[in-house]
């Protein structure tokens, strides 16, 4: 009737129970040991900690050696940066921002980690855009404004991109430039010079 230690435990709740660590436990299986790791994170319990748990709860388990351990992993829903950027671009579109532009985040490339049961949803709140400075601020709320499990504040700027024509190869004086001689490259608007041709 001895209990056996699991190699890895995947949990979904905020608390860690005896049955999350051991198989074959009949008594105290639902006893709460403590807080579970945060969503998306791991916790390692070593032999000494497990031994203390077994002794205090009178569990039929003892470590075989000091290397015995268990990794407890909290399941999570991860919203990647690409999805956050798409939401911000939609908000910029509502502000009349169209055409090509690069979006630069002052906060790096954030992602949102939620409990597994929360679902992969988010909304943009408190969005503001400065048309003179081309800067923005917003709050990303997940999974929704009505249920704000996780909120991150972001800020950044946009850099408008333009397309300019360039020759594919060098031509001689007097040559007529045709459509096939031209290629288009993209460059930041701030780098434009007065002698550049535009579309």
One Martini backbone bead per residue (centre of mass of N, CA, C, O) as a GRO file, in nm:
protein
  199
    1UNK     BB    1   0.050   0.066   0.007
    2UNK     BB    2   0.251   0.239  -0.113
    3UNK     BB    3   0.371   0.525  -0.212
    4UNK     BB    4   0.433   0.723  -0.512
    5UNK     BB    5   0.643   0.913  -0.693
    6UNK     BB    6   0.636   1.151  -0.909
    7UNK     BB    7   0.801   1.298  -1.169
    8UNK     BB    8   0.552   1.467  -1.283
    9UNK     BB    9   0.343   1.762  -1.225
   10UNK     BB   10   0.021   1.864  -1.338
   11UNK     BB   11  -0.129   2.177  -1.280
   12UNK     BB   12  -0.427   2.413  -1.242
   13UNK     BB   13  -0.420   2.522  -0.968
   14UNK     BB   14  -0.334   2.725  -0.683
   15UNK     BB   15  -0.295   2.443  -0.549
   16UNK     BB   16  -0.120   2.194  -0.351
   17UNK     BB   17  -0.147   1.846  -0.344
   18UNK     BB   18  -0.082   1.531  -0.256
   19UNK     BB   19  -0.187   1.398  -0.532
   20UNK     BB   20   0.030   1.565  -0.705
   21UNK     BB   21   0.284   1.380  -0.590
   22UNK     BB   22   0.114   1.110  -0.529
   23UNK     BB   23   0.067   0.775  -0.555
   24UNK     BB   24  -0.155   0.579  -0.360
   25UNK     BB   25  -0.335   0.778  -0.201
   26UNK     BB   26  -0.592   0.786   0.054
   27UNK     BB   27  -0.491   0.971   0.269
   28UNK     BB   28  -0.481   1.311   0.223
   29UNK     BB   29  -0.507   1.374  -0.090
   30UNK     BB   30  -0.655   1.679  -0.045
   31UNK     BB   31  -0.425   1.805   0.086
   32UNK     BB   32  -0.293   2.119   0.146
   33UNK     BB   33   0.038   2.231   0.112
   34UNK     BB   34   0.016   2.476  -0.108
   35UNK     BB   35   0.130   2.669  -0.341
   36UNK     BB   36   0.134   2.700  -0.660
   37UNK     BB   37   0.253   2.774  -0.929
   38UNK     BB   38   0.274   2.979  -1.163
   39UNK     BB   39   0.179   3.030  -1.460
   40UNK     BB   40   0.433   2.858  -1.646
   41UNK     BB   41   0.566   2.729  -1.392
   42UNK     BB   42   0.815   2.584  -1.182
   43UNK     BB   43   0.857   2.321  -0.924
   44UNK     BB   44   1.100   2.200  -0.688
   45UNK     BB   45   1.108   1.901  -0.493
   46UNK     BB   46   1.287   1.766  -0.257
   47UNK     BB   47   1.363   1.517  -0.040
   48UNK     BB   48   1.333   1.677   0.222
   49UNK     BB   49   1.050   1.794   0.169
   50UNK     BB   50   0.906   1.522   0.118
   51UNK     BB   51   0.969   1.398   0.392
   52UNK     BB   52   0.817   1.605   0.564
   53UNK     BB   53   0.541   1.549   0.441
   54UNK     BB   54   0.523   1.246   0.506
   55UNK     BB   55   0.550   1.271   0.814
   56UNK     BB   56   0.316   1.480   0.878
   57UNK     BB   57   0.096   1.276   0.708
   58UNK     BB   58   0.154   0.971   0.718
   59UNK     BB   59   0.310   0.858   0.473
   60UNK     BB   60   0.395   0.571   0.260
   61UNK     BB   61   0.691   0.739   0.236
   62UNK     BB   62   1.040   0.724   0.117
   63UNK     BB   63   1.337   0.812   0.037
   64UNK     BB   64   1.601   0.659  -0.134
   65UNK     BB   65   1.738   0.946  -0.191
   66UNK     BB   66   1.866   1.272  -0.238
   67UNK     BB   67   1.756   1.276  -0.554
   68UNK     BB   68   1.480   1.303  -0.487
   69UNK     BB   69   1.214   1.435  -0.703
   70UNK     BB   70   0.985   1.706  -0.810
   71UNK     BB   71   0.799   1.841  -1.082
   72UNK     BB   72   0.600   2.132  -1.085
   73UNK     BB   73   0.344   2.213  -1.324
   74UNK     BB   74   0.185   2.496  -1.461
   75UNK     BB   75  -0.064   2.555  -1.641
   76UNK     BB   76  -0.094   2.749  -1.956
   77UNK     BB   77  -0.175   3.056  -2.119
   78UNK     BB   78  -0.020   3.189  -2.413
   79UNK     BB   79   0.025   3.521  -2.525
   80UNK     BB   80   0.165   3.645  -2.783
   81UNK     BB   81   0.306   3.918  -2.925
   82UNK     BB   82   0.168   3.904  -3.205
   83UNK     BB   83  -0.123   3.941  -3.086
   84UNK     BB   84  -0.074   4.213  -2.954
   85UNK     BB   85   0.008   4.369  -3.208
   86UNK     BB   86  -0.255   4.329  -3.362
   87UNK     BB   87  -0.432   4.488  -3.163
   88UNK     BB   88  -0.276   4.756  -3.192
   89UNK     BB   89  -0.322   4.792  -3.498
   90UNK     BB   90  -0.627   4.815  -3.475
   91UNK     BB   91  -0.620   5.073  -3.300
   92UNK     BB   92  -0.463   5.245  -3.508
   93UNK     BB   93  -0.677   5.225  -3.729
   94UNK     BB   94  -0.895   5.381  -3.560
   95UNK     BB   95  -0.686   5.643  -3.577
   96UNK     BB   96  -0.591   5.643  -3.900
   97UNK     BB   97  -0.368   5.426  -3.936
   98UNK     BB   98  -0.189   5.377  -4.233
   99UNK     BB   99  -0.001   5.173  -4.391
  100UNK     BB  100   0.333   5.176  -4.347
  101UNK     BB  101   0.477   5.034  -4.036
  102UNK     BB  102   0.659   5.047  -3.744
  103UNK     BB  103   0.655   4.876  -3.427
  104UNK     BB  104   0.762   5.021  -3.116
  105UNK     BB  105   0.851   4.887  -2.804
  106UNK     BB  106   0.940   4.987  -2.484
  107UNK     BB  107   0.868   4.678  -2.355
  108UNK     BB  108   0.925   4.511  -2.586
  109UNK     BB  109   0.811   4.154  -2.599
  110UNK     BB  110   0.532   4.084  -2.481
  111UNK     BB  111   0.360   3.851  -2.266
  112UNK     BB  112   0.082   3.638  -2.173
  113UNK     BB  113   0.006   3.474  -1.860
  114UNK     BB  114  -0.234   3.219  -1.803
  115UNK     BB  115  -0.455   3.037  -1.700
  116UNK     BB  116  -0.582   2.771  -1.861
  117UNK     BB  117  -0.897   2.854  -1.810
  118UNK     BB  118  -0.906   3.151  -1.940
  119UNK     BB  119  -0.802   3.185  -2.215
  120UNK     BB  120  -0.723   3.321  -2.551
  121UNK     BB  121  -0.769   3.641  -2.443
  122UNK     BB  122  -0.811   3.998  -2.543
  123UNK     BB  123  -0.784   4.357  -2.459
  124UNK     BB  124  -0.810   4.700  -2.532
  125UNK     BB  125  -0.714   4.969  -2.312
  126UNK     BB  126  -0.659   5.296  -2.297
  127UNK     BB  127  -0.621   5.421  -2.580
  128UNK     BB  128  -0.344   5.625  -2.707
  129UNK     BB  129  -0.264   5.891  -2.959
  130UNK     BB  130   0.014   6.073  -3.089
  131UNK     BB  131   0.029   6.248  -3.386
  132UNK     BB  132   0.296   6.415  -3.351
  133UNK     BB  133   0.482   6.163  -3.218
  134UNK     BB  134   0.390   5.866  -3.269
  135UNK     BB  135   0.247   5.773  -2.997
  136UNK     BB  136   0.166   5.516  -2.744
  137UNK     BB  137  -0.102   5.391  -2.524
  138UNK     BB  138  -0.177   5.090  -2.317
  139UNK     BB  139  -0.404   4.826  -2.224
  140UNK     BB  140  -0.373   4.478  -2.155
  141UNK     BB  141  -0.655   4.258  -2.131
  142UNK     BB  142  -0.692   3.945  -1.948
  143UNK     BB  143  -0.944   3.814  -2.123
  144UNK     BB  144  -1.100   4.078  -2.006
  145UNK     BB  145  -1.246   4.357  -1.884
  146UNK     BB  146  -1.448   4.191  -1.700
  147UNK     BB  147  -1.181   3.977  -1.670
  148UNK     BB  148  -0.889   4.086  -1.510
  149UNK     BB  149  -0.635   3.880  -1.465
  150UNK     BB  150  -0.449   4.045  -1.682
  151UNK     BB  151  -0.229   4.340  -1.679
  152UNK     BB  152  -0.072   4.546  -1.932
  153UNK     BB  153   0.154   4.805  -1.991
  154UNK     BB  154   0.193   4.999  -2.289
  155UNK     BB  155   0.450   5.135  -2.514
  156UNK     BB  156   0.515   5.356  -2.807
  157UNK     BB  157   0.597   5.352  -3.163
  158UNK     BB  158   0.595   5.486  -3.493
  159UNK     BB  159   0.730   5.406  -3.828
  160UNK     BB  160   0.724   5.521  -4.126
  161UNK     BB  161   0.685   5.367  -4.449
  162UNK     BB  162   0.853   5.375  -4.764
  163UNK     BB  163   0.850   5.367  -5.122
  164UNK     BB  164   1.127   5.333  -5.346
  165UNK     BB  165   1.297   5.382  -5.638
  166UNK     BB  166   1.523   5.153  -5.807
  167UNK     BB  167   1.788   5.038  -5.971
  168UNK     BB  168   1.898   4.730  -6.081
  169UNK     BB  169   2.090   4.884  -6.284
  170UNK     BB  170   2.315   5.030  -6.465
  171UNK     BB  171   2.303   5.326  -6.665
  172UNK     BB  172   2.312   5.521  -6.937
  173UNK     BB  173   2.320   5.793  -7.093
  174UNK     BB  174   1.990   5.807  -7.244
  175UNK     BB  175   1.844   5.598  -7.116
  176UNK     BB  176   1.551   5.420  -7.092
  177UNK     BB  177   1.325   5.385  -6.838
  178UNK     BB  178   1.179   5.097  -6.726
  179UNK     BB  179   0.991   4.887  -6.542
  180UNK     BB  180   1.223   4.658  -6.538
  181UNK     BB  181   1.446   4.863  -6.401
  182UNK     BB  182   1.264   4.855  -6.141
  183UNK     BB  183   1.279   4.885  -5.793
  184UNK     BB  184   1.155   4.827  -5.453
  185UNK     BB  185   1.201   5.003  -5.147
  186UNK     BB  186   1.226   5.014  -4.796
  187UNK     BB  187   1.188   5.312  -4.578
  188UNK     BB  188   1.221   5.543  -4.363
  189UNK     BB  189   1.091   5.857  -4.361
  190UNK     BB  190   1.337   6.006  -4.208
  191UNK     BB  191   1.547   5.921  -4.461
  192UNK     BB  192   1.455   6.120  -4.647
  193UNK     BB  193   1.530   6.291  -4.943
  194UNK     BB  194   1.490   6.547  -5.173
  195UNK     BB  195   1.617   6.351  -5.426
  196UNK     BB  196   1.380   6.156  -5.405
  197UNK     BB  197   1.181   5.929  -5.541
  198UNK     BB  198   0.840   5.869  -5.583
  199UNK     BB  199   0.525   5.741  -5.648
   0.00000   0.00000   0.00000
